[in-house]
Each structure stands twice: as structure tokens, then as C-alpha cells.
Coordinates of C-alpha atoms and ligand atoms in Angstrom, one line a residue:
M88 CA 150.4 17.8 158.6
I89 CA 153.3 20.2 158.5
G90 CA 155.1 21.1 155.3
F91 CA 157.5 23.7 154.1
D92 CA 157.2 23.1 150.3
L93 CA 156.2 26.1 148.2
T94 CA 153.4 25.4 145.7
Q95 CA 154.1 25.7 142.0
E96 CA 152.2 29.1 142.1
Q97 CA 154.3 30.3 145.0
R98 CA 157.5 29.4 143.2
V99 CA 156.4 31.4 140.2
L100 CA 155.6 34.4 142.4
Q101 CA 159.0 34.1 144.1
E102 CA 160.8 33.9 140.8
R103 CA 159.0 36.9 139.4
A104 CA 159.6 39.0 142.6
R105 CA 163.3 37.9 142.6
K106 CA 163.7 39.0 138.9
F107 CA 162.1 42.3 139.7
S108 CA 164.3 42.9 142.7
K109 CA 167.4 42.0 140.7
E110 CA 166.6 43.9 137.5
V111 CA 164.5 46.9 138.7
I112 CA 165.2 47.5 142.4
L113 CA 168.9 46.6 143.0
P114 CA 170.4 48.6 140.1
V115 CA 169.1 51.9 141.6
A116 CA 169.1 51.1 145.3
A117 CA 172.5 52.7 146.1
K118 CA 171.6 55.9 144.2
H119 CA 168.3 56.4 146.0
D120 CA 169.9 55.6 149.3
R121 CA 172.7 58.1 148.7
E122 CA 170.4 60.9 147.4
G123 CA 167.4 60.1 149.7
T124 CA 165.1 60.2 146.8
F125 CA 161.8 58.4 146.2
P126 CA 161.9 56.1 143.1
L127 CA 158.5 56.8 141.6
D128 CA 159.4 54.9 138.4
V129 CA 160.2 51.7 140.4
M130 CA 157.0 52.2 142.3
E131 CA 155.0 52.4 139.1
K132 CA 156.6 49.2 137.8
A133 CA 155.9 47.5 141.1
H134 CA 152.3 48.5 140.9
Q135 CA 152.1 47.1 137.4
E136 CA 153.4 43.8 138.7
G137 CA 150.7 43.8 141.3
F138 CA 153.1 44.1 144.2
F139 CA 151.0 47.0 145.6
T140 CA 147.8 45.0 145.7
P141 CA 148.7 41.4 146.8
L142 CA 145.8 41.0 149.3
V143 CA 143.1 42.8 147.3
P144 CA 140.6 40.2 146.1
K145 CA 140.6 39.6 142.3
K146 CA 137.1 40.9 142.0
Y147 CA 138.4 44.4 142.6
G148 CA 141.4 43.9 140.3
G149 CA 143.9 42.8 142.9
Q150 CA 146.0 39.7 143.1
G151 CA 143.8 37.8 145.6
L152 CA 146.8 36.3 147.4
G153 CA 147.3 35.2 151.0
V154 CA 149.6 36.5 153.6
V155 CA 152.1 33.6 153.2
D156 CA 152.2 34.3 149.4
N157 CA 152.8 37.9 150.1
C158 CA 155.6 37.1 152.5
I159 CA 157.3 35.1 149.8
I160 CA 157.2 38.0 147.4
S161 CA 158.2 40.5 150.1
E162 CA 161.3 38.6 151.1
E163 CA 162.6 39.0 147.5
L164 CA 161.7 42.7 147.2
S165 CA 163.3 43.6 150.5
A166 CA 166.4 41.6 149.7
G167 CA 166.9 44.2 146.9
C168 CA 166.1 47.3 149.0
M169 CA 164.2 47.6 152.2
G170 CA 163.4 51.3 151.7
M171 CA 161.7 50.6 148.4
Y172 CA 160.0 47.5 149.8
V173 CA 158.5 49.4 152.8
S174 CA 157.0 52.0 150.4
I175 CA 155.3 49.2 148.5
F176 CA 154.3 47.5 151.8
V177 CA 152.6 50.5 153.3
S178 CA 150.0 50.6 150.6
T179 CA 149.1 47.1 151.7
L180 CA 149.0 48.3 155.3
A181 CA 146.5 51.0 154.3
L182 CA 144.5 48.8 152.0
Y183 CA 144.1 45.8 154.3
P184 CA 141.6 47.5 156.7
I185 CA 139.4 48.4 153.7
I186 CA 139.6 44.8 152.4
K187 CA 138.8 43.4 155.9
F188 CA 136.5 46.0 157.4
G189 CA 135.2 48.2 154.6
T190 CA 131.7 48.1 153.2
E191 CA 131.1 46.8 149.7
E192 CA 130.5 50.4 148.5
Q193 CA 133.9 51.5 150.1
R194 CA 135.7 48.6 148.5
E195 CA 134.3 49.5 145.1
R196 CA 135.1 53.1 145.5
F197 CA 138.6 52.8 146.8
L198 CA 140.1 49.4 145.9
R199 CA 139.0 49.2 142.3
P200 CA 140.6 52.5 141.2
F201 CA 143.7 51.8 143.2
C202 CA 144.2 48.5 141.3
S203 CA 143.4 49.9 137.9
K204 CA 145.8 52.8 137.8
F205 CA 149.1 53.6 139.5
S206 CA 148.2 54.7 143.0
I207 CA 149.9 54.9 146.4
A208 CA 148.3 54.7 149.9
S209 CA 149.5 55.7 153.3
Y210 CA 148.7 54.8 156.9
C211 CA 148.4 57.6 159.4
L212 CA 148.5 56.4 163.0
S213 CA 151.6 57.9 164.7
E214 CA 152.0 61.5 165.8
V215 CA 154.9 63.5 167.2
T216 CA 154.2 62.6 170.8
V217 CA 152.3 59.3 170.0
G218 CA 154.3 56.3 168.8
S219 CA 154.0 53.2 171.0
D220 CA 150.8 54.5 172.6
P221 CA 148.3 55.3 169.9
A222 CA 145.4 55.3 172.4
S223 CA 146.7 58.8 173.5
M224 CA 146.5 60.3 170.0
R225 CA 145.6 64.0 169.7
T226 CA 144.3 64.2 166.1
T227 CA 140.6 64.9 166.4
A228 CA 137.6 64.0 164.3
I229 CA 134.4 65.9 165.2
L230 CA 131.1 65.0 163.6
D231 CA 129.6 68.0 161.8
G232 CA 126.4 66.9 160.0
D233 CA 127.3 64.4 157.3
H234 CA 131.1 65.1 157.6
Y235 CA 133.8 64.7 160.1
L236 CA 136.1 67.7 160.7
L237 CA 139.6 66.4 160.9
N238 CA 142.4 68.3 162.7
G239 CA 145.9 67.3 163.7
T240 CA 149.4 66.3 162.6
K241 CA 150.5 62.8 161.8
M242 CA 154.2 61.9 161.9
W243 CA 156.5 59.3 160.3
I244 CA 154.1 58.8 157.5
T245 CA 155.6 56.5 154.9
N246 CA 154.5 57.7 151.4
G247 CA 153.2 60.9 153.1
G248 CA 154.2 63.0 150.1
Y249 CA 152.9 60.7 147.4
A250 CA 149.8 59.0 148.7
D251 CA 146.5 59.2 146.7
F252 CA 144.7 58.5 149.9
Y253 CA 145.5 58.2 153.6
L254 CA 144.0 55.8 156.1
V255 CA 143.7 58.1 159.1
F256 CA 143.1 57.3 162.8
A257 CA 141.7 60.1 164.9
T258 CA 139.9 60.5 168.2
T259 CA 136.4 61.9 168.7
N260 CA 137.4 62.7 172.3
P261 CA 141.0 62.2 173.7
E262 CA 139.6 61.5 177.2
K263 CA 138.0 58.3 175.9
K264 CA 141.5 57.0 175.0
H265 CA 141.3 53.9 172.8
K266 CA 137.5 53.8 172.9
G267 CA 137.3 57.3 171.2
I268 CA 139.4 56.3 168.2
I269 CA 137.9 56.0 164.8
S270 CA 139.4 55.5 161.3
F271 CA 138.5 56.7 157.9
I272 CA 139.7 57.0 154.3
V273 CA 140.9 60.5 153.4
P274 CA 141.6 61.3 149.7
S275 CA 144.9 63.3 149.6
N276 CA 143.3 66.0 147.4
S277 CA 140.9 67.0 150.1
E278 CA 141.1 70.6 151.0
G279 CA 143.2 71.4 154.1
I280 CA 145.8 68.7 153.8
R281 CA 149.5 69.4 153.4
H282 CA 152.6 67.3 154.0
G283 CA 156.1 68.2 155.3
E284 CA 159.4 67.8 153.5
P285 CA 160.9 64.3 153.3
I286 CA 162.5 63.5 156.7
D287 CA 166.3 62.9 156.4
K288 CA 166.6 59.4 157.8
M289 CA 169.6 57.2 158.8
G290 CA 168.3 54.3 156.6
Q291 CA 165.6 53.2 154.3
R292 CA 166.3 56.4 152.6
A293 CA 164.5 55.5 149.3
S294 CA 161.2 55.5 151.2
N295 CA 159.4 58.8 151.5
T296 CA 158.6 59.7 155.1
T297 CA 156.9 63.0 156.0
T298 CA 154.5 64.7 158.4
V299 CA 150.9 65.0 157.2
I300 CA 148.9 67.9 158.5
F301 CA 145.1 68.0 158.5
K302 CA 143.5 71.4 159.0
N303 CA 139.7 71.5 159.1
V304 CA 139.6 68.7 156.5
R305 CA 136.0 67.6 155.8
V306 CA 135.8 63.9 155.5
P307 CA 132.4 62.5 154.4
R308 CA 130.7 60.2 156.8
E309 CA 130.6 57.4 154.2
N310 CA 134.4 57.2 154.4
L311 CA 134.2 56.0 158.0
L312 CA 135.8 52.5 158.3
A313 CA 135.6 52.0 162.0
G314 CA 133.5 54.0 164.5
E315 CA 134.0 54.7 168.2
G316 CA 135.1 51.7 170.2
E317 CA 136.2 49.9 167.0
G318 CA 138.9 52.0 165.4
F319 CA 141.7 51.0 167.8
K320 CA 140.8 47.3 167.9
K321 CA 140.7 47.2 164.1
A322 CA 144.0 49.0 163.9
M323 CA 145.6 46.4 166.2
A324 CA 143.9 43.5 164.3
A325 CA 145.3 44.9 161.0
L326 CA 148.8 45.2 162.5
D327 CA 148.6 41.5 163.5
I328 CA 148.3 40.7 159.8
T329 CA 150.9 43.2 158.5
R330 CA 153.6 42.7 161.1
P331 CA 154.8 39.4 159.5
M332 CA 155.1 41.3 156.2
I333 CA 157.5 43.7 157.9
A334 CA 159.2 40.9 159.7
V335 CA 159.9 39.2 156.4
G336 CA 161.6 42.4 155.2
S337 CA 164.2 41.7 158.0
V338 CA 164.7 38.3 156.5
G339 CA 165.3 39.8 153.1
I340 CA 167.9 42.3 154.4
A341 CA 169.6 39.7 156.5
R342 CA 169.7 37.2 153.6
T343 CA 171.5 39.8 151.4
A344 CA 173.9 40.6 154.2
L345 CA 174.8 36.9 154.6
E346 CA 175.2 36.4 150.9
L347 CA 177.6 39.4 150.6
A348 CA 179.5 38.5 153.7
T349 CA 180.0 34.9 152.6
Q350 CA 181.3 35.9 149.2
Y351 CA 183.6 38.5 150.7
A352 CA 184.9 35.9 153.3
K353 CA 185.8 33.5 150.5
K354 CA 187.9 36.2 148.7
R355 CA 189.5 38.2 151.5
I356 CA 192.9 36.8 152.4
Q357 CA 194.4 37.2 155.8
F358 CA 197.2 35.0 157.3
G359 CA 197.6 33.5 153.9
V360 CA 194.1 32.0 153.6
P361 CA 190.6 33.3 152.8
I362 CA 189.1 34.5 156.0
A363 CA 186.2 32.0 155.4
Q364 CA 188.7 29.3 156.5
H365 CA 189.1 30.9 159.9
Q366 CA 186.8 29.3 162.4
A367 CA 186.0 32.6 164.0
V368 CA 184.4 33.8 160.7
Q369 CA 182.8 30.4 160.0
F370 CA 181.0 30.6 163.3
M371 CA 179.7 34.1 162.6
L372 CA 178.4 32.9 159.2
A373 CA 176.8 29.9 160.7
D374 CA 175.0 32.0 163.4
M375 CA 173.8 34.3 160.7
A376 CA 172.4 31.5 158.6
K377 CA 170.7 29.7 161.5
D378 CA 169.1 32.9 162.8
I379 CA 167.8 33.9 159.3
E380 CA 166.3 30.4 158.9
A381 CA 164.6 30.7 162.3
A382 CA 163.2 34.2 161.5
R383 CA 161.8 33.0 158.3
L384 CA 160.0 30.1 160.0
L385 CA 158.5 32.4 162.6
V386 CA 157.3 34.7 159.9
W387 CA 155.7 31.8 157.9
K388 CA 153.9 30.5 161.0
A389 CA 152.5 33.9 161.8
A390 CA 151.4 34.4 158.2
W391 CA 150.0 30.9 158.0
L392 CA 147.8 31.6 161.1
A393 CA 146.7 34.9 159.5
D394 CA 145.7 33.0 156.3
R395 CA 143.6 30.7 158.4
G396 CA 141.8 33.5 160.2
I397 CA 143.3 32.4 163.5
R398 CA 144.3 35.3 165.9
N399 CA 148.1 35.6 165.7
S400 CA 148.9 38.6 167.8
K401 CA 151.5 36.7 169.8
E402 CA 153.1 34.9 166.8
A403 CA 153.1 38.1 164.7
A404 CA 154.9 39.9 167.5
M405 CA 157.3 37.1 168.0
A406 CA 158.1 37.1 164.3
K407 CA 158.5 40.9 164.1
A408 CA 160.6 41.1 167.3
F409 CA 162.9 38.1 166.4
A410 CA 163.4 38.9 162.8
A411 CA 164.1 42.6 163.4
D412 CA 166.8 41.7 166.0
V413 CA 168.2 39.1 163.6
A414 CA 168.4 41.7 160.8
M415 CA 170.3 44.1 163.1
Q416 CA 172.7 41.4 164.3
V417 CA 173.3 39.8 160.9
T418 CA 174.0 43.1 159.1
S419 CA 176.3 44.2 161.9
N420 CA 178.2 41.0 161.6
A421 CA 178.3 41.4 157.8
V422 CA 180.0 44.8 158.4
Q423 CA 182.4 43.0 160.9
I424 CA 183.4 40.4 158.3
Y425 CA 184.0 43.1 155.8
G426 CA 186.2 44.8 158.4
G427 CA 187.3 48.4 157.6
M428 CA 185.8 48.0 154.1
G429 CA 182.4 47.3 155.6
Y430 CA 182.5 50.7 157.4
T431 CA 182.8 52.6 154.2
K432 CA 180.2 53.6 151.5
W433 CA 182.3 51.6 149.0
H434 CA 180.4 48.4 149.9
P435 CA 176.7 47.8 150.3
V436 CA 176.8 46.2 153.8
E437 CA 176.7 49.5 155.7
K438 CA 173.4 50.4 153.9
L439 CA 171.9 47.1 155.1
M440 CA 172.9 47.8 158.7
R441 CA 171.3 51.3 158.5
D442 CA 168.2 49.9 156.8
A443 CA 167.8 47.2 159.5
K444 CA 167.8 49.6 162.5
V445 CA 164.3 51.1 162.0
I446 CA 162.6 47.7 161.8
Q447 CA 163.3 47.5 165.5
I448 CA 161.4 50.7 165.8
Y449 CA 158.5 51.0 163.4
E450 CA 155.4 48.9 163.0
G451 CA 155.6 48.4 166.8
T452 CA 159.0 48.7 168.6
A453 CA 161.0 45.7 169.8
Q454 CA 159.8 46.5 173.3
I455 CA 156.1 46.7 172.3
M456 CA 156.4 43.4 170.6
R457 CA 157.7 41.8 173.8
L458 CA 154.8 43.5 175.7
V459 CA 152.3 41.9 173.3
I460 CA 154.0 38.5 173.7
A461 CA 154.2 38.8 177.5
R462 CA 150.6 39.9 177.9
Q463 CA 149.3 36.9 176.0
L464 CA 151.7 34.5 177.7
L465 CA 150.4 35.6 181.1
Q466 CA 146.9 34.9 180.0
E467 CA 147.5 31.4 178.7
T468 CA 146.7 28.8 181.2
E469 CA 145.7 25.6 179.5
R470 CA 149.1 24.2 178.5
T471 CA 150.6 24.1 182.0
L472 CA 152.2 20.8 183.2
F473 CA 152.5 22.0 186.7
K474 CA 149.8 23.5 188.8
M475 CA 150.8 26.0 191.5
Ligands
LIG79 N1 143.2 42.6 168.0 C1 142.0 43.0 168.4 N2 141.8 43.7 169.5 C2 142.9 44.1 170.2 C3 144.2 43.8 169.8 C4 144.3 43.0 168.7 N3 145.6 42.6 168.2 N4 145.1 44.3 170.7 C5 144.3 45.0 171.6 N5 143.0 44.8 171.3 C6 141.9 45.4 172.1 C7 141.9 44.9 173.5 O1 141.3 43.7 173.7 C8 141.2 46.1 174.2 O2 139.8 45.8 174.1 P1 138.7 46.2 175.2 O3 138.6 47.7 175.2 O4 137.5 45.6 174.8 O5 139.2 45.7 176.5 C9 141.6 47.3 173.4 O6 142.0 46.8 172.1 C10 142.7 48.1 174.0 O7 143.8 47.2 174.2 P2 145.0 47.4 175.2 O8 144.4 47.8 176.5 O9 145.9 46.3 175.1 O10 145.6 48.8 174.6 P3 147.0 49.6 175.0 O11 146.6 51.0 174.9 O12 147.5 49.0 176.3 O13 147.9 49.3 173.8 C11 149.6 48.1 172.5 C12 148.4 48.0 173.4 C13 149.9 46.7 172.1 C14 150.8 48.7 173.2 C15 149.3 48.9 171.2 O14 149.1 50.3 171.6 C16 150.4 48.9 170.2 O15 150.5 47.9 169.4 N6 151.3 49.9 170.1 C17 152.3 50.0 168.9 C18 151.7 50.9 167.8 C19 152.3 50.5 166.5 O16 152.5 49.4 166.2 N7 152.5 51.5 165.6 C20 152.9 51.3 164.3 C21 152.6 52.4 163.4 S1 152.4 51.9 161.7 C22 154.0 51.9 161.1 O17 155.0 52.0 161.8 C23 154.1 51.7 159.6 C24 155.4 51.9 159.0 O18 155.8 53.1 158.8 C25 156.1 50.8 158.5

């Protein structure tokens, strides 16, 4: 059976997230974008609403929701401001490996306090020279008795300046490539950690992005989440679950761009009629609407597979690649429909276009997503109609 109806509970979640987006996020989105400041008060309210802990099981104080449920919430939050949404989302990115791979003791120690008081988490995978190719990371973790000694610099760290703990990936030996990578939970008050200034970005300027520097940080062995030979695979498996949640952010941005462009096209008069009556503009709006719909369906399918525990690497990559490209195209077309006005800071569509760009870059670039899709495609054999 295939169905697209939301359950009553999902409608309630959607409505609650939409209200939050409209009343809490949207009124301050332009200000934080302009100033490049992090809205800590919005984050605290989002935490109170449970938006930081959607996937954490109820027994630790979380919401106990699924990936589809979370995508429904996330579309609403990102429609208000993608920068704020990504800051909320990254906590889920850091918490998910603990939920999925942590021991019972680790879950109690990290998830419960995170849920009970306002906290922020961060995910430290990338480095200055290591983006698409995390297997070649340089940050090292050397076992020293009952501690690991952590050294290195992580780059592009969302929430870097505000996290209560970091989920860190490091290598025990760079020559082992992906097989040497381990991951652990590092409280941000550990001695030897500092973070850089917020990076001055093109878009998603309400999110806090910094470097995080680890110098001889002693991480207790009991904080280890994934040992040698496992760390990389678990990072990849976690990204399969979280990529639909970033992809749906693209849907949120694109939806807002379409909404604004449609309203503007109905008002703006050229050649004596609203430009919405010109077929050239109608076709642009139609393409925007159809692509947003298709992106949402790809996201829901990838999320649905994740909820069923079915490996979704290909579908998650499809959703992320397609939705990010849609967000870029749709926001660019929204600027086009606004004409000269769209190219100014007087209207919100230029922000949406800037916010969209990085979705083609982070959480796996547009090119890496295609690589993941192609690799799986080339392995699939059973559905062939023709034998060569
Ligand atoms: N699930 C489980 N295991 C997986 C897997 C998955 N999805 N993908 C790969 N693996 C396993 C492989 O089976 C392989 O196992 P064996 O050693 O047993 O053979 C092992 O992992 C190594 O796999 P590959 O050979 O495919 O590894 P690779 O080095 O060629 O890299 C890649 C593959 C897909 C390019 C990967 O490196 C990748 O996804 N890169 C992008 C990194 C990324 O997304 N960074 C995002 C940072 S977070 C972020 O951006 C957050 C934010 O701010 C919003």
C-alpha cells in the first residue's frame, strides 16, 4: 500500500512547527542574517519545543519520533530560516550516532542531560583539507592508558562556538585511511579545546560555524562510540539517516521562495497586467512547484526507508542531490521573477538564494551524492530486463 496522508499526530507536529517558524523564527530571520549573529534565544525555545531531540527515545526524555516525522517538522522550520534550522538539525546529527550506536551507559550519560536542559551538540568530521574525503583526515586519537589523546583542527563546524559536546571523528593512524577512524563524544569543557571566530559566510548566516581546535585533549575511553574499522562506516550510516533531513531543508527554502514569487507575480504590473498573467512567468512558477513536489517525495521516500531500517544510501543521496539543486534553481527563479527588486536586500528572496547554495556543498556535496548513487547503481544487477 502506498499513501501520502499525514497521520493526525503528524498534522499536529506540522502545525506546531509552522506556528513556531512563523512566530519565533521568521520575525528575527532577516536581522540575524544581516548581522551574522547566532539566535541563542530562538535555539532555547526550539529546545523547549523538543525540536533538538526529535529522534531521542522518550525513555531518555526525547520526542521518540521517526525520520519522516522529523522531516515534516524540519520543512516548516527551514521555511522560516535555513540558517536557524541547520543549527537545530546539527544537534540531531550529533545525537543520532549515540542513539543508534551508543551503549546504554553512554545514552544515559549524554542523552538524558541533553534533553532535560537547554544544550547544543556539534558534529566534527571535516577538516581544512578534508571535506569530501573524510578517510584522509589528519586529526589523531592516540590511546594513552584509559584515555585517548586528541589532537587536530576541525573545520566548518556548525554550532562550534556553542556546543556542550562534540561528536568527534579522528584517526588512530592516518595510513590506515578509513579503517583507522574512530569516533567519540568530547565534552566542550574538556581541557585543551578552543574554537575560532564565527566564519563570515555567504548564507545561512544565523548559524554559527567555526573551527574547533583540539590540543592534547584527554578523552576517556568510555566515551568511545565507534572503534577502529567501525568509525567511518558508522559515520556514513548516520549520514544516510540525516541527509533526508538536510534535503527537506531545501524543500522548505524552495517552498518559501515559490510562495513569495507567486504573491509578487500577482501584484507586479508590466504591460498593463500582473506578470503572473504572462505565460513566461507562469511556466517558471509551474516548474518551481513541480520540482518542489518531486523533491519532497524523494525526501519522504528516503526517510520512510530509514524508519523501516532499510539501507537507504542511494535514496538519501538522490533526495539530497535533487532537493539541493531544486532549492538553488527555485530561489534563483524567485529572484528572477522579482527582477531588479529581487537583487536587493529590500526583499527576502536574495537571502533564500544565498541560503540555498551551501546545501549543494555541505552534508556531502552535489558531486559526492552522485558518486554514491552511481556506485550503488553499478552494483545493482537483479532488475535488468536485458542481459548483455
Ligand atoms: N553505510 C555503511 N557503510 C558504508 C557506507 C554506508 N552508507 N558507505 C560506505 N561504507 C563502508 C564501505 O562498505 C566500506 O567498507 P569496507 O571497508 O568493509 O569495504 C567503507 O565504508 C569505506 O567505503 P568507501 O570505500 O566507499 O569510502 P570512500 O573513502 O571511497 O568514501 C564517500 C565514500 C561516499 C565519498 C564518503 O567519503 C562521503 O560520503 N564523503 C562525504 C563526506 C560528508 O558527507 N561530509 C559531511 C560533513 S557533515 C556536515 O556537512 C554537517 C553540516 O554542517 C550540515
